[in-house]
Coordinates of N, CA and C in Angstrom, one line a residue:
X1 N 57.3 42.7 4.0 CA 57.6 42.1 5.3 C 56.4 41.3 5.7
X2 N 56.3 40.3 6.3 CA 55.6 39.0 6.6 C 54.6 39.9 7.5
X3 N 55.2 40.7 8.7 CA 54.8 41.1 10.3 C 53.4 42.1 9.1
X4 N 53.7 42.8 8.0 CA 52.7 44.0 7.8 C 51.1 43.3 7.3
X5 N 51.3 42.1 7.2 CA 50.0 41.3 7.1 C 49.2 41.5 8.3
X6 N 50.0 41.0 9.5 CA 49.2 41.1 10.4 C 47.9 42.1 10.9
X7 N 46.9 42.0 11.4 CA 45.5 42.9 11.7 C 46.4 43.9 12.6
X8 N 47.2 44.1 13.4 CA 47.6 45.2 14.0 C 49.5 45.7 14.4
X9 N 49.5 46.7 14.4 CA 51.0 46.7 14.8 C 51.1 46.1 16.3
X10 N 50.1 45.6 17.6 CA 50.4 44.6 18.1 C 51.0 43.8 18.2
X11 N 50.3 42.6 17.0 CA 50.7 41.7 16.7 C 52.1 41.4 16.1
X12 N 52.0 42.4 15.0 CA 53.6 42.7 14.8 C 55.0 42.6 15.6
X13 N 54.5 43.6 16.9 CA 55.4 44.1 17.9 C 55.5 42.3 19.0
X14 N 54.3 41.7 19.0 CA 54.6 40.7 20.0 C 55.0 39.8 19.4
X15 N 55.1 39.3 18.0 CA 55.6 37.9 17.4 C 56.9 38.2 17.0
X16 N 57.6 39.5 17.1 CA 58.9 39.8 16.7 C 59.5 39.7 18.1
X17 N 58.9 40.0 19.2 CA 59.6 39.9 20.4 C 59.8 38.5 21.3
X18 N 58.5 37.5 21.0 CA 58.5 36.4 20.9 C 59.6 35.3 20.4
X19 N 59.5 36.1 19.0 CA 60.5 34.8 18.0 C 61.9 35.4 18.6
X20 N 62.4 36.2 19.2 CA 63.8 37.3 19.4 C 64.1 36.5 21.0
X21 N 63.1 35.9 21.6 CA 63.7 34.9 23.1 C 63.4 33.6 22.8
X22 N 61.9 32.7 22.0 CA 61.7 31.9 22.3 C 62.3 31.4 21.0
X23 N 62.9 29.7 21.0 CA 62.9 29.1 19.6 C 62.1 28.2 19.1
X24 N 62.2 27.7 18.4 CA 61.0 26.6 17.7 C 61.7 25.4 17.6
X25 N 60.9 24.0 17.7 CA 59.7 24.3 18.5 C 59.3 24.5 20.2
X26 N 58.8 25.5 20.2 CA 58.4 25.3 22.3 C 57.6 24.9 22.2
X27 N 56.9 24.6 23.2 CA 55.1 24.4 23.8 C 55.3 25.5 24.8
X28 N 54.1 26.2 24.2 CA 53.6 27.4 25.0 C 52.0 27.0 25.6
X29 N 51.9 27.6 26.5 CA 51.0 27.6 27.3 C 50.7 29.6 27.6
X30 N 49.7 29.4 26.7 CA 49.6 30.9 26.6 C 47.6 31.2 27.4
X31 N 48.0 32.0 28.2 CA 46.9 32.1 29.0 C 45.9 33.1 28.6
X32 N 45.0 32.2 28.6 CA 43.7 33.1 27.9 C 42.7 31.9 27.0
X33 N 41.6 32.3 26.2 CA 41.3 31.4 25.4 C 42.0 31.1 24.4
X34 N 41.8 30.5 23.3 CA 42.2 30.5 22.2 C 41.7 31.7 21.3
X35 N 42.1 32.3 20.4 CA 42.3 33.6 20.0 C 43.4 33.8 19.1
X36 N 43.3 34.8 17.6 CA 43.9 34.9 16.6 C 45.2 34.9 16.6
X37 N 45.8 35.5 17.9 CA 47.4 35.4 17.8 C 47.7 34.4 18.4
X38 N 47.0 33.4 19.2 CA 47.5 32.0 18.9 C 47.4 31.1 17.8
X39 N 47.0 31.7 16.8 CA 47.3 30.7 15.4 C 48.3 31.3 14.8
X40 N 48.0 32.6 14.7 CA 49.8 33.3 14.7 C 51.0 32.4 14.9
X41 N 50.8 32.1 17.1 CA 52.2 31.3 17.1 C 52.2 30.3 16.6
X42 N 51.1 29.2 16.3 CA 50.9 28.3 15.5 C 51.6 28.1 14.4
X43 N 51.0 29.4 13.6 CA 51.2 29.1 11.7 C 53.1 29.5 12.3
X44 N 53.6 30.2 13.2 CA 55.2 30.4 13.2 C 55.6 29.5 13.4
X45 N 55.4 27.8 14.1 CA 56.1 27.1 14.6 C 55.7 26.8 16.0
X46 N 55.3 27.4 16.6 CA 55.0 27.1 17.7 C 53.8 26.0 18.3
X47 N 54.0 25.1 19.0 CA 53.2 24.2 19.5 C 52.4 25.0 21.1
X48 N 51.3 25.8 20.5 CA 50.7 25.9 21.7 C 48.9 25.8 21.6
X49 N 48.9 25.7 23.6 CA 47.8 25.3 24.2 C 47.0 26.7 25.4
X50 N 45.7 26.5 25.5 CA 45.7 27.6 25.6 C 44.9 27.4 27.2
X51 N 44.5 28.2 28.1 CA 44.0 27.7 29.1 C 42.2 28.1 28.3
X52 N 41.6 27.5 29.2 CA 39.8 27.0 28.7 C 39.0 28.2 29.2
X53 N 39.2 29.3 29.4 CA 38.5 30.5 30.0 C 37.8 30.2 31.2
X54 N 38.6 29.4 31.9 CA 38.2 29.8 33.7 C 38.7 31.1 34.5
X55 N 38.1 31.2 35.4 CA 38.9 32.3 36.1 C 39.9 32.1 37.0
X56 N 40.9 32.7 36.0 CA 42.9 32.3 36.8 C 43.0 33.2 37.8
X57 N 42.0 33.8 38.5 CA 42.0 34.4 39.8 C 41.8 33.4 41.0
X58 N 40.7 32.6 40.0 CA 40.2 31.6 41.1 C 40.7 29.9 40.9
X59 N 41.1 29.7 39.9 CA 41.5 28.5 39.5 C 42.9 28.3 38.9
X60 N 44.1 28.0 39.5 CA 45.0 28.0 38.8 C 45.6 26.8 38.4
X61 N 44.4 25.6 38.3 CA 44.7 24.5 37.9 C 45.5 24.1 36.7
X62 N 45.3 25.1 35.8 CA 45.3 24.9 34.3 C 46.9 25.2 34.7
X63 N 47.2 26.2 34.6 CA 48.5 26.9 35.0 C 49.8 26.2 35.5
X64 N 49.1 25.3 37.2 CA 50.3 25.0 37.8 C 50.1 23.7 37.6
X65 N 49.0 23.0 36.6 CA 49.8 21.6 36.3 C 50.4 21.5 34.4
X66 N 50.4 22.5 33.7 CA 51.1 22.4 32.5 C 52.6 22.1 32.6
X67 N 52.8 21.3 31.6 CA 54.0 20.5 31.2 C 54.9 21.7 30.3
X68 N 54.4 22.8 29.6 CA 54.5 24.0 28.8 C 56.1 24.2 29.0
X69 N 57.2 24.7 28.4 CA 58.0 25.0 28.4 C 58.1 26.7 28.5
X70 N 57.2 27.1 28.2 CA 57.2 28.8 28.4 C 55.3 28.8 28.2
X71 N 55.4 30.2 29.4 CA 53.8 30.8 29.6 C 54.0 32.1 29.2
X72 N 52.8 32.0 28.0 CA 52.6 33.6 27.3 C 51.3 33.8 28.2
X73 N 51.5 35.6 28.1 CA 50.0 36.3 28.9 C 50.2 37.3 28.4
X74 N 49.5 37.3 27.0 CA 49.2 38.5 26.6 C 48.0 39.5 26.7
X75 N 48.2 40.4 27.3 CA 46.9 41.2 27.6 C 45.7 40.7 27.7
X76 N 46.3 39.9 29.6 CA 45.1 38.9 29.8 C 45.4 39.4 32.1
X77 N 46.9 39.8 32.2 CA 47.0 40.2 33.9 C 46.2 41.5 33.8
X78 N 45.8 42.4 33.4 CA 45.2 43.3 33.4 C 43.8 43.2 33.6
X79 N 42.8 42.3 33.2 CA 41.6 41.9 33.5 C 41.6 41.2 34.9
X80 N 42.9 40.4 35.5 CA 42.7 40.4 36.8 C 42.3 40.9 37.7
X81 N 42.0 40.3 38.9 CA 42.2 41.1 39.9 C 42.8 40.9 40.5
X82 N 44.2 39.9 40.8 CA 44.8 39.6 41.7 C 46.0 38.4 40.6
X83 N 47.1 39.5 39.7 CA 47.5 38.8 38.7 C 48.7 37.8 39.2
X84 N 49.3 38.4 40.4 CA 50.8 38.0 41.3 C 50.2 36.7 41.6
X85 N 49.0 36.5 41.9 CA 48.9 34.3 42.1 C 48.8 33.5 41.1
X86 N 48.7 34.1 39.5 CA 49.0 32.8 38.9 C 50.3 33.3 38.3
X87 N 50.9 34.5 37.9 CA 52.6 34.6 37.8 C 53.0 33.5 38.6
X88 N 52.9 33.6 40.2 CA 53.3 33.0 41.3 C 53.4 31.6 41.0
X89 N 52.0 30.9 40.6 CA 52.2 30.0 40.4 C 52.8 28.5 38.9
X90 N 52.9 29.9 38.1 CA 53.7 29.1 37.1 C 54.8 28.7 37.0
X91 N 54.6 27.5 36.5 CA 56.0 26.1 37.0 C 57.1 26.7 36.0
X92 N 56.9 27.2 34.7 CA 58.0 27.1 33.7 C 58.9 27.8 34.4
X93 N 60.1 28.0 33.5 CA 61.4 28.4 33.6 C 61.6 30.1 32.7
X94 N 60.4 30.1 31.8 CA 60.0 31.3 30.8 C 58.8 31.9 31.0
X95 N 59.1 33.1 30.4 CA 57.7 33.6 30.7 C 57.5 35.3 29.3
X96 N 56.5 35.4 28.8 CA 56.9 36.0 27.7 C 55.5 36.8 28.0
X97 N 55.1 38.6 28.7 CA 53.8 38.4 28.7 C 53.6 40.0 28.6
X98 N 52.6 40.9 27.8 CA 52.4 42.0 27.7 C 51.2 42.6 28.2
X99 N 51.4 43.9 28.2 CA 50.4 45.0 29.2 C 49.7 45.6 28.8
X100 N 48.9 46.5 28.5 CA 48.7 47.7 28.4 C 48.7 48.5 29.3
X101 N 49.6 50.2 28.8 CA 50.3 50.6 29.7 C 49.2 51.7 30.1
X102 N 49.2 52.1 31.7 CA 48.2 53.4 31.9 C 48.5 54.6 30.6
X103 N 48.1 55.6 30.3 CA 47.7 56.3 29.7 C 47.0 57.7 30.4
X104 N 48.1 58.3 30.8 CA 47.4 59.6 31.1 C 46.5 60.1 31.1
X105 N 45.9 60.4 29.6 CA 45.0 61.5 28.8 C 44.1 60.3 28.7
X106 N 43.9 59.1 29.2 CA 42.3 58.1 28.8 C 42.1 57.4 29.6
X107 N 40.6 57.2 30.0 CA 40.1 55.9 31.3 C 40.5 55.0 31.0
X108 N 41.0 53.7 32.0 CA 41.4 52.4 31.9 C 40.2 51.9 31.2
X109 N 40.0 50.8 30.3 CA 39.6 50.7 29.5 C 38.1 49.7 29.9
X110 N 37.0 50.1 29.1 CA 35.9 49.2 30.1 C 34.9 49.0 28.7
X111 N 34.3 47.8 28.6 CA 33.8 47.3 27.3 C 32.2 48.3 28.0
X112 N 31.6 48.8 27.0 CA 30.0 48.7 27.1 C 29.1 47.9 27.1
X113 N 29.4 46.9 26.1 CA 29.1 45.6 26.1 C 28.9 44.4 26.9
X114 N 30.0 44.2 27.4 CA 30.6 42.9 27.6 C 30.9 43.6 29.0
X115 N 30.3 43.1 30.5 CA 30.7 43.6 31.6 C 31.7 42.6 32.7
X116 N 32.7 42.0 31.4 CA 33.4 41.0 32.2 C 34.8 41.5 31.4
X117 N 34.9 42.0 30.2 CA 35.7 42.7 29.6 C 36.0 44.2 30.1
X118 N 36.7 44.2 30.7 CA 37.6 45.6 31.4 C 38.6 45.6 32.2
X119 N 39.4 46.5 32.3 CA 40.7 46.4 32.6 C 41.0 46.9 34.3
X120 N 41.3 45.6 35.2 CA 41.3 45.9 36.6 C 42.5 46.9 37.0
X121 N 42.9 46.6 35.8 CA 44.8 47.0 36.4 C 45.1 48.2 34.7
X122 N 45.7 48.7 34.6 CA 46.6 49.7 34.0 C 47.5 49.8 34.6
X123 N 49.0 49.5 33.8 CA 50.1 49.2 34.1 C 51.0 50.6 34.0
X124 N 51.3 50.6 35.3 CA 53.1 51.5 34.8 C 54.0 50.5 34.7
X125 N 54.9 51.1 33.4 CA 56.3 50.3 33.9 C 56.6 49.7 34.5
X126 N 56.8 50.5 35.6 CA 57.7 50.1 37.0 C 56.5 49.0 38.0
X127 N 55.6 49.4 37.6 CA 54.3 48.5 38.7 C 54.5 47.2 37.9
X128 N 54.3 47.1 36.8 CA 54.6 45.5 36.1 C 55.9 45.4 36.5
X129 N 56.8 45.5 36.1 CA 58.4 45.2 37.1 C 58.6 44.4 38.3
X130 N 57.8 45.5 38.8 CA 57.7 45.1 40.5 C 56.6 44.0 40.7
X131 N 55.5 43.7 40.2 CA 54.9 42.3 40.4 C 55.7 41.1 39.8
X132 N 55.9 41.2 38.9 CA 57.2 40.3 38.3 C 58.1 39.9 38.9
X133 N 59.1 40.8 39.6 CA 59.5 40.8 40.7 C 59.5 40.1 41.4
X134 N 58.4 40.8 42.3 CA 58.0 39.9 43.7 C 57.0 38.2 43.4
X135 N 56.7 38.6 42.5 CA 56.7 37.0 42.0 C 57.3 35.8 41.5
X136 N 58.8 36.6 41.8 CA 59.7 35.6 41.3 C 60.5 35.0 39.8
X137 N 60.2 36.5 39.1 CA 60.9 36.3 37.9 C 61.6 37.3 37.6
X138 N 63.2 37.3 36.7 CA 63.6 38.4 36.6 C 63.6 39.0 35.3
X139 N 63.3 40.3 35.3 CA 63.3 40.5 33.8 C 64.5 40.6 32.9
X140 N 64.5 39.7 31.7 CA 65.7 39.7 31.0 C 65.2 40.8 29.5
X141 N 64.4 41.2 29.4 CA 64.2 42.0 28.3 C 63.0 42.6 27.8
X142 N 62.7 43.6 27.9 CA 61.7 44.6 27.9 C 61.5 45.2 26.4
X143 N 60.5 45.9 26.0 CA 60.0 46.7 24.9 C 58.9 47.3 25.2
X144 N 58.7 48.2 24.5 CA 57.1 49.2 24.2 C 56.8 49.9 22.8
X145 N 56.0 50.1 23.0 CA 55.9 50.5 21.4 C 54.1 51.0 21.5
X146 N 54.1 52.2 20.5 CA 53.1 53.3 20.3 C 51.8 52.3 20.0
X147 N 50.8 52.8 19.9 CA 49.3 52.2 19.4 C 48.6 53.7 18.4
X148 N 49.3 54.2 17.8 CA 48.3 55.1 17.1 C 46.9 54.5 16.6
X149 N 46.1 55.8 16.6 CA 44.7 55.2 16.0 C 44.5 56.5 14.8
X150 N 43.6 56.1 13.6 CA 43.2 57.3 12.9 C 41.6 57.5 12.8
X151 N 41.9 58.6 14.3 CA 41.2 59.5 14.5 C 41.5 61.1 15.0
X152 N 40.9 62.2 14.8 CA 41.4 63.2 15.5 C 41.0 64.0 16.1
X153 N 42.1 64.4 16.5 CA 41.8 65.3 18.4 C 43.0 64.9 19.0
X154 N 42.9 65.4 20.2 CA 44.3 65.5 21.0 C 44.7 63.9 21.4
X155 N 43.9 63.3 21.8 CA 44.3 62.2 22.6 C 44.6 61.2 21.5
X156 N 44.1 61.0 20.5 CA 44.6 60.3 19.0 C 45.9 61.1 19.0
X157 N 46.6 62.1 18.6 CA 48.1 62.4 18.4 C 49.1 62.0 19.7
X158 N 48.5 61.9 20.6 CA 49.3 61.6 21.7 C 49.4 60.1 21.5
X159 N 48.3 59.5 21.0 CA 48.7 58.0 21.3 C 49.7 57.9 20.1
X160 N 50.6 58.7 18.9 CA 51.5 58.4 18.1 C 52.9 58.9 19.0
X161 N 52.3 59.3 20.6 CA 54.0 59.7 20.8 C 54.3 58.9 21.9
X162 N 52.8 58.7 22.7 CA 53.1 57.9 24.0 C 52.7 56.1 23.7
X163 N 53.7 56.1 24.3 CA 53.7 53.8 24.3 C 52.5 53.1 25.0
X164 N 51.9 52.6 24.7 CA 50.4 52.2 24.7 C 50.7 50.6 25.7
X165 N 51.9 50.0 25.1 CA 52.1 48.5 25.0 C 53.3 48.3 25.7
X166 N 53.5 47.3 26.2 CA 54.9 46.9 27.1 C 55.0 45.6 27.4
X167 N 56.0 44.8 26.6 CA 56.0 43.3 26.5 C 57.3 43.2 27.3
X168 N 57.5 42.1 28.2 CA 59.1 41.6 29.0 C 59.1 40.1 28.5
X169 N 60.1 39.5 28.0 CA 60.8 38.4 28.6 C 61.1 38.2 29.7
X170 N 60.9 37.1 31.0 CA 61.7 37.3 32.0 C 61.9 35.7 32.1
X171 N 62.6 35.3 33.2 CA 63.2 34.0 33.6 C 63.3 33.5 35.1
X172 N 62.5 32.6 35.6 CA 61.8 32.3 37.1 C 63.2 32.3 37.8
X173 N 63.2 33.1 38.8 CA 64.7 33.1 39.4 C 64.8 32.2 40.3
X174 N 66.2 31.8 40.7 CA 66.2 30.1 41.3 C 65.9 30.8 42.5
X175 N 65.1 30.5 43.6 CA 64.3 30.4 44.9 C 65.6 29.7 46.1

């Protein structure tokens, strides 16, 4: 299978959910830099552009003037701090974008390194839903799926049972 090439069951899990709403060719407008799984949608067909690593907190130029037919946001609203104004402000009609989901048993996630890399938000379910929501799109189709890692101890076997990841399709509802 094509998907087991891929560097992660991520990747796997979002280009299957991807190609299952979007068709080829779209222009996506996938927010964030440029980065491996946008050559992914690339090498699949896809025509996309990516925004220039401003801050979509504070700039949503990039955003509300794209021509894009669908906006990807893959585990990029979680580094926000205020993700409901550029949802809010995206023009398309599509919207294709995943989470990382809170996690019980582990701290939201914070680089040692990099002190601009960490996660403002940890997602429930229902809290991604509801910004979605109230931002004006409705969800037409959901997924999640585990993150195992191999290492061991408790919180490694939990991450083979609990969903790590949570991708929606949704569709801007007419206003």
């Amino acid at each position: 299978m094509y998907e087991k090439s891929y560097p992660s069951k991520r990747y796997s899990e979002t280009i299957t959910f991807l190609e299952k709403h979007i068709g080829k060719p779209a222009h996506i407008l996938d927010l964030g830099v440029e980065n491996p799984f946008s050559d992914i949608m690339k090498e699949r067909g896809y025509e996309v552009e990516n925004t220039s690593g401003e801050d979509l907190d504070m700039n949503l130029g990039a955003v509300s003037k794209s021509s894009a037919e669908v906006v990807t946001a893959f585990e990029i609203l979680e580094h926000m701090v205020a993700p409901f104004n550029v949802l809010k402000a995206i023009k398309t009609k599509k919207l294709v974008a995943s989470v990382p989901l809170k996690l019980w048993f582990a701290s939201a996630y914070r680089s040692k390194e990099d002190p601009w890399d960490r996660h403002y938000h940890e997602f429930e379910d229902w809290q991604f839903d509801w910004l979605l929501d109230k931002a004006g799109w409705e969800i037409k189709d959901r997924h999640k799926w585990t993150h195992p890692v191999k290492k061991i101890g408790l919180r490694p076997l939990l991450r083979w049972f609990t969903p790590r990841y949570y991708i929606v399709y949704a569709e801007r509802r007419n206003s």
